[in-house]
Coordinates of C-alpha atoms in Angstrom, one line a residue:
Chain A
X19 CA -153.4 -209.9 29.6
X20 CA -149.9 -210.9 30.2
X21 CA -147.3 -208.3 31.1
X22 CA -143.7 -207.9 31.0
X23 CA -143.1 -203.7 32.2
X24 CA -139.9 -202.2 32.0
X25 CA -139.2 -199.5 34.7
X26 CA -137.9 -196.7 32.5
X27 CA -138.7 -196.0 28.6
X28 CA -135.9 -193.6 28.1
X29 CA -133.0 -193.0 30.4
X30 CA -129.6 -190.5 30.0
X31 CA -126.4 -191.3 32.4
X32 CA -123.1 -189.9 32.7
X33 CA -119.7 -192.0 32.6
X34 CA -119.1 -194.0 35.6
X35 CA -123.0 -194.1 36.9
X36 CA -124.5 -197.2 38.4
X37 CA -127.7 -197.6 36.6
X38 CA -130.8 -199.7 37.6
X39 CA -133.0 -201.5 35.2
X40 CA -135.7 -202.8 36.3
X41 CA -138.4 -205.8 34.9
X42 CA -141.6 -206.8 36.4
X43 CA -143.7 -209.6 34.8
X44 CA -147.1 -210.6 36.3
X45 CA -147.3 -214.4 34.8
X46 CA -145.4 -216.5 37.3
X47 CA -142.9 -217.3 34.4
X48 CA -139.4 -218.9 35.5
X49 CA -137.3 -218.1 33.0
X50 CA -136.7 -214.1 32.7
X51 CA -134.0 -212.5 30.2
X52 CA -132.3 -209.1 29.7
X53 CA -130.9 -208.3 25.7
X54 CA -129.1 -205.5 24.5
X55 CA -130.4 -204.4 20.9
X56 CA -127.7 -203.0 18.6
X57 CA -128.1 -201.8 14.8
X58 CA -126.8 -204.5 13.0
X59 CA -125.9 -206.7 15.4
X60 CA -129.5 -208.0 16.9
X61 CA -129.9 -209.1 19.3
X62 CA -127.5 -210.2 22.3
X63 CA -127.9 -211.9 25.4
X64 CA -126.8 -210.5 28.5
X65 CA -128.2 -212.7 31.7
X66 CA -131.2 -214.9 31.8
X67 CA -132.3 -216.1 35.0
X68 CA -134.3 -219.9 35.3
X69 CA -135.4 -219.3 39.3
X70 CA -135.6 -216.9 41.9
X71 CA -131.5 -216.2 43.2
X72 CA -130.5 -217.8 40.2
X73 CA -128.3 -216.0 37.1
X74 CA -126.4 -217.5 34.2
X75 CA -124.3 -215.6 31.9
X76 CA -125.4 -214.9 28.8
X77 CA -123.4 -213.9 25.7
X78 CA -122.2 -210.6 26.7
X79 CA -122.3 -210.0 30.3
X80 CA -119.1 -208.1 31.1
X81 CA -120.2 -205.0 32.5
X82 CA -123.4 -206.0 33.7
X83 CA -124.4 -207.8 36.4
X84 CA -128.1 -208.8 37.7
X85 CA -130.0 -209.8 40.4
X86 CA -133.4 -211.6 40.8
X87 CA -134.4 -211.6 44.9
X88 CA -138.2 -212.3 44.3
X89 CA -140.2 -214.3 41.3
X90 CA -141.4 -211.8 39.5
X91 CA -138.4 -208.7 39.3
X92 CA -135.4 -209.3 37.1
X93 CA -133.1 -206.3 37.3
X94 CA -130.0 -205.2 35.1
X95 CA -127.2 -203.5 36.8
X96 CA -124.2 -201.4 35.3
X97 CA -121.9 -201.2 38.0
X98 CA -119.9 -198.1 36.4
X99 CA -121.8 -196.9 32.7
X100 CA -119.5 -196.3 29.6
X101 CA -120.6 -195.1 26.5
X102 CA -120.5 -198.3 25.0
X103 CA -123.7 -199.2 26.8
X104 CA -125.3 -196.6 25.2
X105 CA -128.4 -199.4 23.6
X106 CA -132.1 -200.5 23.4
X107 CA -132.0 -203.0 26.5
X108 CA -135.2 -205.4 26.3
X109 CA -136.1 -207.6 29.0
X110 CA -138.0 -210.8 28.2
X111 CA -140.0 -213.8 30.3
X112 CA -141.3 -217.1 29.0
X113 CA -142.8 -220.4 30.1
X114 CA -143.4 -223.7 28.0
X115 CA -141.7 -221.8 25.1
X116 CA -143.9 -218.8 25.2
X117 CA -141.9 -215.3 24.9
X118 CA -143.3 -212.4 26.3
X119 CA -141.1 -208.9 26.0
X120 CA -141.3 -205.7 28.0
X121 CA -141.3 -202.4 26.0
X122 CA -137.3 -201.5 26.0
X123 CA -135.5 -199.2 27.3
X124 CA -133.5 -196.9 25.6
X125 CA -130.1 -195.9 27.7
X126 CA -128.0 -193.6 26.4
X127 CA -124.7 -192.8 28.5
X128 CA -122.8 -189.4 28.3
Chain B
X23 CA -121.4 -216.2 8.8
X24 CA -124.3 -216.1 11.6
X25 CA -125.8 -218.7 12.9
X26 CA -129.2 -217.6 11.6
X27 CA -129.5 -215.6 8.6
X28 CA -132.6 -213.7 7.3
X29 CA -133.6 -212.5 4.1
X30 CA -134.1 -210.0 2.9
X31 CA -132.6 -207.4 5.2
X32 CA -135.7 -204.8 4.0
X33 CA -138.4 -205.1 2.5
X34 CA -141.1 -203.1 0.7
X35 CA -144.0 -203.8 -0.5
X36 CA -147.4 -202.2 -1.8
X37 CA -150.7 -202.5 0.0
X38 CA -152.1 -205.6 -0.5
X39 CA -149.2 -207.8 -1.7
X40 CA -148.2 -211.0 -0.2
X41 CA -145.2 -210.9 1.6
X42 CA -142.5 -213.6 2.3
X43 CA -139.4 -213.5 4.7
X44 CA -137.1 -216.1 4.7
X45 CA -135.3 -217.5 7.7
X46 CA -132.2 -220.2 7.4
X47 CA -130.2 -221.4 10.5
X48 CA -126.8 -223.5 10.1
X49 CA -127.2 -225.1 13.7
X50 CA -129.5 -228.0 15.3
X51 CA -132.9 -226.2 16.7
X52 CA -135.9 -228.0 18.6
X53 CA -138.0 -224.6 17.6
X54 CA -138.1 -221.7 16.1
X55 CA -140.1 -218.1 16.6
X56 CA -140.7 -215.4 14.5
X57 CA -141.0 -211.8 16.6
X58 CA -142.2 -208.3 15.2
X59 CA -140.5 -205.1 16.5
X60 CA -143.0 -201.9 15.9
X61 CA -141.1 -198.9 15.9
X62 CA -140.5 -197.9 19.7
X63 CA -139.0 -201.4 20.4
X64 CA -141.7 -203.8 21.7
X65 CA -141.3 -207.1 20.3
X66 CA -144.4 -209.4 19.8
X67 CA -143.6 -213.1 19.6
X68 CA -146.4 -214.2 16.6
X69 CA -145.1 -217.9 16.4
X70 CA -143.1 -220.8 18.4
X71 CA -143.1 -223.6 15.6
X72 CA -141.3 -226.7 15.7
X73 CA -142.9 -228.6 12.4
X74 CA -145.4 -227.9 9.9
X75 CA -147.1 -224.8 9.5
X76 CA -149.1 -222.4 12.1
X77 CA -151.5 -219.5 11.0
X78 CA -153.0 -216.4 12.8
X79 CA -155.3 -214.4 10.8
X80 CA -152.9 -212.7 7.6
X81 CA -149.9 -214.3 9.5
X82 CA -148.6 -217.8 8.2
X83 CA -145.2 -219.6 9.4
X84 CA -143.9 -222.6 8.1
X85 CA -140.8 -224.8 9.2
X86 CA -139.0 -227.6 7.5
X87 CA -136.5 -228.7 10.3
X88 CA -134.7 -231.0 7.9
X89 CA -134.0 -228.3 5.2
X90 CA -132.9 -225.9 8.1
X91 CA -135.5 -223.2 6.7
X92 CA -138.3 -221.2 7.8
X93 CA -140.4 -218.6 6.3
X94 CA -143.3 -216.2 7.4
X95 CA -145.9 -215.2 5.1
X96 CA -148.1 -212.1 4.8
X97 CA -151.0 -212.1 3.3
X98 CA -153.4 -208.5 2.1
X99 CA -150.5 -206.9 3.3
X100 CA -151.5 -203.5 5.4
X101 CA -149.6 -200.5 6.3
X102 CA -149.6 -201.5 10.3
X103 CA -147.8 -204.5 9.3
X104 CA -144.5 -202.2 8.8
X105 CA -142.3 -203.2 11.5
X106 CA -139.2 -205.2 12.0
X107 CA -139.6 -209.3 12.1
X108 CA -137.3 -211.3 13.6
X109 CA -136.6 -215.1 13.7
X110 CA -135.1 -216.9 16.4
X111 CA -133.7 -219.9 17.0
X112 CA -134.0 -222.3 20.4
X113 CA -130.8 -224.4 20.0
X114 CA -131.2 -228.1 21.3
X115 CA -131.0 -228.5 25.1
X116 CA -134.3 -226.5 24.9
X117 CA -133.5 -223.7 27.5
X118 CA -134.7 -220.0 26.2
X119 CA -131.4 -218.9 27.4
X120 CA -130.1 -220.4 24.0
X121 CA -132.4 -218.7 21.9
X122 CA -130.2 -217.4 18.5
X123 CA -131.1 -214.6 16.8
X124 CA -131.5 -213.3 13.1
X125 CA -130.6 -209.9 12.3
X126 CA -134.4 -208.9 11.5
X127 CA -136.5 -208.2 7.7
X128 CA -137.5 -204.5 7.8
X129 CA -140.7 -204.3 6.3
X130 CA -142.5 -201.1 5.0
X131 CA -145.7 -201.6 3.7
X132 CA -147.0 -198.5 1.5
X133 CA -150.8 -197.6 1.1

């Protein structure tokens, strides 16, 4: 079965915090995406990466930055947390059109 | 006004009753999926469609690229199928990275 698995579920920073998230998929895909999930706005696009070392911004990056060293890891970075990334963050992968989405993770930031 | 629009915003429905969602888009797509969201925030891609129709079991999707509308069916509705669905649009230059988003059809389905 294909997989897309999202390191953490649930997470609770502080202010100012680096946070890690992290996105494994098993499928070989090229193409790997991190959302943010808002009520009522959807959702948004952060970063999607098309290769290994390669990024391009997505709708909302400021504040984020991401880093894809091998294949199958994508990973989200918040450099310094504010409460305004308190959101469901979804990481996605797909190939030939196919979507395939991890689990979410819920951050909330203090 | 958003790109891609989605009606109605929620839904409910009796056991058993056929279900419609609506999905219209004001931009140029090559393809178009519908996604379901359980509660807990998993989303499920059920369709990619570019023309035509596509069914899986209950689960029909049609397209008519010309008309700029989509829709996803449900027949025998069920409980389980409460969740949130979600359209999305893959704008022309066919990279996922341009993928637009509805705001999602909350659907409750009661027994």
């Amino acid at each position: 079965d294909v997989k897309v698995t999202q390191s953490s579920r649930y997470l609770v920073k502080r202010t100012g915090e680096k946070v890690f998230l992290e996105c494994v998929q098993d499928m070989d895909h090229e193409n790997m995406f991190w959302y943010r999930q808002d009520p009522g706005l959807g959702l948004r696009l952060i970063y999607f990466s098309y290769d290994v070392k390669m990024k391009e911004k997505g709708d909302i990056p400021e504040g984020y930055s991401v880093s894809r060293e091998k294949k199958e890891r994508f990973s989200l970075i918040l450099e310094s947390a504010s409460t305004n990334q308190t959101s469901m963050y979804l990481c996605a992968s797909s190939l030939s059109g196919e979507l395939f989405f991890g689990e979410g993770s819920r951050l909330t930031v203090l | 006004k958003n790109e891609v629009e989605q009606s109605p915003q929620n839904l409910t429905a009796q056991e058993g009753e056929f279900i419609t969602i609506n999905c219209s888009y004001s931009v140029g797509i090559s393809a178009l999926h519908w996604l379901q969201q359980h509660p807990g925030g998993g989303i499920v891609s059920l369709f990619m469609l570019s023309s035509g129709k596509k069914k899986h079991g209950r689960l029909i999707a049609t397209i008519n690229i010309q008309e700029k509308h989509s829709s996803l069916h449900i027949t025998a509705s069920h409980p389980r199928d409460s969740a949130v669905y979600i359209c999305a649009g893959v704008n022309y230059g066919g990279s996922q990275g341009n993928l637009i988003f509805g705001k999602g059809t909350k659907l409750s389905v009661k027994p």
